[in-house]
Each structure stands twice: as C-alpha cells, then as structure tokens.
CSV table of N, CA and C in Angstrom, one decimal:
chain,number,residue,atom,x,y,z
A,1,MET,N,-58.6,54.9,-32.9
A,1,MET,CA,-59.5,54.6,-31.7
A,1,MET,C,-59.4,53.1,-31.4
A,2,LEU,N,-59.4,52.2,-32.4
A,2,LEU,CA,-59.3,50.8,-32.2
A,2,LEU,C,-58.0,50.4,-31.5
A,3,GLU,N,-56.9,51.2,-31.8
A,3,GLU,CA,-55.6,50.9,-31.2
A,3,GLU,C,-55.6,51.1,-29.7
A,4,GLN,N,-56.6,51.8,-29.1
A,4,GLN,CA,-56.7,52.1,-27.7
A,4,GLN,C,-57.6,51.1,-27.0
A,5,THR,N,-58.2,50.2,-27.7
A,5,THR,CA,-59.1,49.2,-27.1
A,5,THR,C,-58.3,48.1,-26.4
A,6,THR,N,-58.8,47.7,-25.3
A,6,THR,CA,-58.1,46.6,-24.6
A,6,THR,C,-58.9,45.3,-24.7
A,7,GLY,N,-60.1,45.3,-24.9
A,7,GLY,CA,-60.9,44.0,-25.0
A,7,GLY,C,-61.2,43.6,-26.4
A,8,PRO,N,-62.0,42.6,-26.6
A,8,PRO,CA,-62.4,42.2,-28.0
A,8,PRO,C,-63.1,43.3,-28.7
A,9,VAL,N,-62.9,43.3,-30.0
A,9,VAL,CA,-63.6,44.3,-30.9
A,9,VAL,C,-64.5,43.6,-31.8
A,10,ILE,N,-65.8,43.9,-31.8
A,10,ILE,CA,-66.8,43.3,-32.6
A,10,ILE,C,-67.4,44.4,-33.5
A,11,ILE,N,-67.3,44.1,-34.8
A,11,ILE,CA,-67.8,45.0,-35.8
A,11,ILE,C,-69.0,44.4,-36.5
A,12,ALA,N,-70.1,45.2,-36.6
A,12,ALA,CA,-71.3,44.9,-37.3
A,12,ALA,C,-71.4,45.8,-38.5
A,13,ALA,N,-71.4,45.2,-39.7
A,13,ALA,CA,-71.4,46.0,-41.0
A,13,ALA,C,-72.3,45.4,-42.0
A,14,GLU,N,-73.0,46.2,-42.7
A,14,GLU,CA,-73.9,45.7,-43.8
A,14,GLU,C,-73.0,45.0,-44.8
A,15,GLY,N,-73.5,44.0,-45.4
A,15,GLY,CA,-72.7,43.2,-46.4
A,15,GLY,C,-72.2,44.0,-47.5
A,16,TRP,N,-72.9,44.9,-48.0
A,16,TRP,CA,-72.4,45.7,-49.2
A,16,TRP,C,-71.2,46.5,-48.9
A,17,LYS,N,-70.9,46.7,-47.6
A,17,LYS,CA,-69.8,47.5,-47.2
A,17,LYS,C,-68.5,46.7,-47.2
A,18,ILE,N,-68.6,45.4,-47.1
A,18,ILE,CA,-67.4,44.5,-47.0
A,18,ILE,C,-66.6,44.6,-48.3
A,19,GLY,N,-65.3,44.9,-48.1
A,19,GLY,CA,-64.4,44.9,-49.3
A,19,GLY,C,-64.5,46.2,-50.1
A,20,ARG,N,-65.3,47.1,-49.7
A,20,ARG,CA,-65.5,48.3,-50.4
A,20,ARG,C,-64.3,49.3,-50.2
A,21,LYS,N,-63.8,49.9,-51.2
A,21,LYS,CA,-62.8,50.9,-51.1
A,21,LYS,C,-63.4,52.3,-51.1
A,22,ASP,N,-62.9,53.1,-50.3
A,22,ASP,CA,-63.4,54.5,-50.2
A,22,ASP,C,-62.3,55.5,-49.9
A,23,ARG,N,-62.6,56.7,-49.8
A,23,ARG,CA,-61.5,57.7,-49.6
A,23,ARG,C,-60.9,57.7,-48.2
A,24,PHE,N,-61.5,57.0,-47.3
A,24,PHE,CA,-60.9,56.9,-45.9
A,24,PHE,C,-61.0,55.5,-45.5
A,25,LYS,N,-60.2,55.2,-44.5
A,25,LYS,CA,-60.1,53.8,-44.0
A,25,LYS,C,-60.4,53.9,-42.5
A,26,VAL,N,-61.3,53.0,-42.1
A,26,VAL,CA,-61.7,52.9,-40.7
A,26,VAL,C,-60.6,52.1,-39.9
A,27,SER,N,-60.2,51.0,-40.5
A,27,SER,CA,-59.2,50.1,-39.8
A,27,SER,C,-58.7,49.0,-40.7
A,28,ASP,N,-57.5,48.6,-40.5
A,28,ASP,CA,-57.1,47.4,-41.2
A,28,ASP,C,-57.8,46.2,-40.6
A,29,ILE,N,-58.2,45.3,-41.4
A,29,ILE,CA,-59.0,44.2,-40.8
A,29,ILE,C,-58.1,43.3,-39.9
A,30,ASP,N,-56.8,43.3,-40.2
A,30,ASP,CA,-56.0,42.4,-39.3
A,30,ASP,C,-55.5,43.2,-38.1
A,31,SER,N,-56.1,44.3,-37.7
A,31,SER,CA,-55.7,45.0,-36.5
A,31,SER,C,-56.2,44.3,-35.3
A,32,LYS,N,-57.1,44.9,-34.5
A,32,LYS,CA,-57.6,44.3,-33.3
A,32,LYS,C,-59.0,43.8,-33.4
A,33,ILE,N,-59.5,43.6,-34.6
A,33,ILE,CA,-60.9,43.2,-34.8
A,33,ILE,C,-61.0,41.7,-34.5
A,34,SER,N,-61.9,41.3,-33.6
A,34,SER,CA,-62.0,39.9,-33.2
A,34,SER,C,-63.2,39.2,-33.9
A,35,LEU,N,-64.2,39.9,-34.3
A,35,LEU,CA,-65.4,39.3,-34.8
A,35,LEU,C,-66.1,40.3,-35.8
A,36,LEU,N,-66.5,39.8,-36.9
A,36,LEU,CA,-67.3,40.6,-37.9
A,36,LEU,C,-68.6,39.9,-38.0
A,37,ILE,N,-69.7,40.7,-37.8
A,37,ILE,CA,-71.1,40.3,-38.0
A,37,ILE,C,-71.6,41.1,-39.2
A,38,THR,N,-72.1,40.3,-40.2
A,38,THR,CA,-72.6,41.0,-41.5
A,38,THR,C,-73.7,40.2,-42.0
A,39,ASP,N,-74.3,40.6,-43.1
A,39,ASP,CA,-75.4,39.9,-43.7
A,39,ASP,C,-75.0,39.2,-45.0
A,40,SER,N,-75.9,38.4,-45.5
A,40,SER,CA,-75.6,37.6,-46.6
A,40,SER,C,-75.3,38.3,-48.0
A,41,THR,N,-75.4,39.6,-48.0
A,41,THR,CA,-75.1,40.3,-49.2
A,41,THR,C,-73.6,40.5,-49.4
A,42,ALA,N,-72.8,40.2,-48.3
A,42,ALA,CA,-71.3,40.4,-48.4
A,42,ALA,C,-70.8,39.5,-49.4
A,43,PRO,N,-69.8,40.0,-50.2
A,43,PRO,CA,-69.2,39.1,-51.3
A,43,PRO,C,-68.5,37.9,-50.7
A,44,LYS,N,-68.9,36.7,-51.2
A,44,LYS,CA,-68.3,35.5,-50.7
A,44,LYS,C,-66.8,35.5,-50.7
A,45,GLU,N,-66.2,36.0,-51.8
A,45,GLU,CA,-64.7,36.0,-51.9
A,45,GLU,C,-64.1,36.9,-50.8
A,46,GLU,N,-64.7,38.0,-50.4
A,46,GLU,CA,-64.2,38.9,-49.4
A,46,GLU,C,-64.3,38.2,-48.0
A,47,ILE,N,-65.4,37.5,-47.8
A,47,ILE,CA,-65.6,36.8,-46.5
A,47,ILE,C,-64.5,35.7,-46.4
A,48,GLN,N,-64.3,35.0,-47.5
A,48,GLN,CA,-63.3,33.9,-47.5
A,48,GLN,C,-61.9,34.4,-47.2
A,49,ALA,N,-61.6,35.6,-47.8
A,49,ALA,CA,-60.3,36.2,-47.6
A,49,ALA,C,-60.1,36.6,-46.1
A,50,LEU,N,-61.2,37.1,-45.5
A,50,LEU,CA,-61.1,37.6,-44.1
A,50,LEU,C,-60.9,36.3,-43.2
A,51,GLU,N,-61.7,35.3,-43.5
A,51,GLU,CA,-61.6,34.1,-42.7
A,51,GLU,C,-60.2,33.4,-42.8
A,52,GLU,N,-59.6,33.5,-44.0
A,52,GLU,CA,-58.3,33.0,-44.2
A,52,GLU,C,-57.2,33.8,-43.3
A,53,LYS,N,-57.5,35.0,-43.0
A,53,LYS,CA,-56.6,35.8,-42.2
A,53,LYS,C,-56.9,35.6,-40.7
A,54,GLY,N,-57.8,34.7,-40.4
A,54,GLY,CA,-58.1,34.3,-39.0
A,54,GLY,C,-59.2,35.1,-38.4
A,55,LEU,N,-60.0,35.9,-39.1
A,55,LEU,CA,-61.1,36.6,-38.6
A,55,LEU,C,-62.3,35.8,-38.5
A,56,LYS,N,-63.0,35.8,-37.3
A,56,LYS,CA,-64.2,35.0,-37.2
A,56,LYS,C,-65.3,35.9,-37.8
A,57,VAL,N,-66.1,35.3,-38.7
A,57,VAL,CA,-67.2,36.0,-39.4
A,57,VAL,C,-68.5,35.3,-39.1
A,58,ILE,N,-69.5,36.0,-38.7
A,58,ILE,CA,-70.9,35.5,-38.6
A,58,ILE,C,-71.7,36.2,-39.6
A,59,ILE,N,-72.4,35.4,-40.5
A,59,ILE,CA,-73.3,35.9,-41.5
A,59,ILE,C,-74.7,35.7,-41.1
A,60,VAL,N,-75.5,36.8,-41.0
A,60,VAL,CA,-76.9,36.8,-40.6
A,60,VAL,C,-77.7,36.9,-41.8
A,61,PRO,N,-78.7,36.0,-42.0
A,61,PRO,CA,-79.6,36.0,-43.2
A,61,PRO,C,-80.5,37.3,-43.1
A,62,LEU,N,-80.8,37.8,-44.3
A,62,LEU,CA,-81.7,38.9,-44.4
A,62,LEU,C,-83.1,38.5,-44.1
A,63,ALA,N,-84.0,39.4,-43.7
A,63,ALA,CA,-85.4,39.0,-43.4
A,63,ALA,C,-86.0,38.3,-44.5
A,64,GLU,N,-85.8,38.7,-45.8
A,64,GLU,CA,-86.4,38.1,-46.9
A,64,GLU,C,-86.0,36.6,-47.0
A,65,GLU,N,-84.7,36.3,-46.7
A,65,GLU,CA,-84.2,34.9,-46.8
A,65,GLU,C,-84.9,34.1,-45.7
A,66,GLU,N,-85.1,34.7,-44.5
A,66,GLU,CA,-85.8,33.9,-43.4
A,66,GLU,C,-87.2,33.6,-43.8
A,67,GLU,N,-87.9,34.5,-44.5
A,67,GLU,CA,-89.3,34.3,-44.9
A,67,GLU,C,-89.4,33.2,-45.9
A,68,LYS,N,-88.4,33.1,-46.8
A,68,LYS,CA,-88.4,32.0,-47.8
A,68,LYS,C,-88.1,30.7,-47.2
A,69,ALA,N,-87.4,30.6,-46.1
A,69,ALA,CA,-87.1,29.4,-45.4
A,69,ALA,C,-88.2,28.8,-44.7
A,70,VAL,N,-89.2,29.6,-44.3
A,70,VAL,CA,-90.4,29.1,-43.5
A,70,VAL,C,-91.4,28.4,-44.4
C-alpha cells in the first residue's frame, strides 16, 4: 500500500513498537516513509539508527513526563 502513495507518508507508532520484530512486516523503514512520530519509550539506539538513515523522527513526551516537568 505504501508503494502506491504519491505524497509524504507520516507514521505514528507507540515507542514500544519501534525496532520490534514480528511475524509480518508493514514496511521497510527506508521505503517511502517521510516522518515518524513516536513517544519517549522508543529505544534510543533504534531512533538513532533511523535518523542515520535520513528519517525525520519526532519524539513526543508521555503525559507522565509532561506532569513532572511542570
């Protein structure tokens, strides 16, 4: 399905799903994905590897983290 997309592809995924191996694959990260939005539970080494491949990553703090910052 991603191969048929003509515009930018933005993926929002919970942090615990980043880098996870499963029985099926949704997409290669280096395909047409333009932006990944995830939370701060994503493994730092996985995020770094994605950024090194040129993927733009936005990490959104969890609600508990926002409360601690106030």
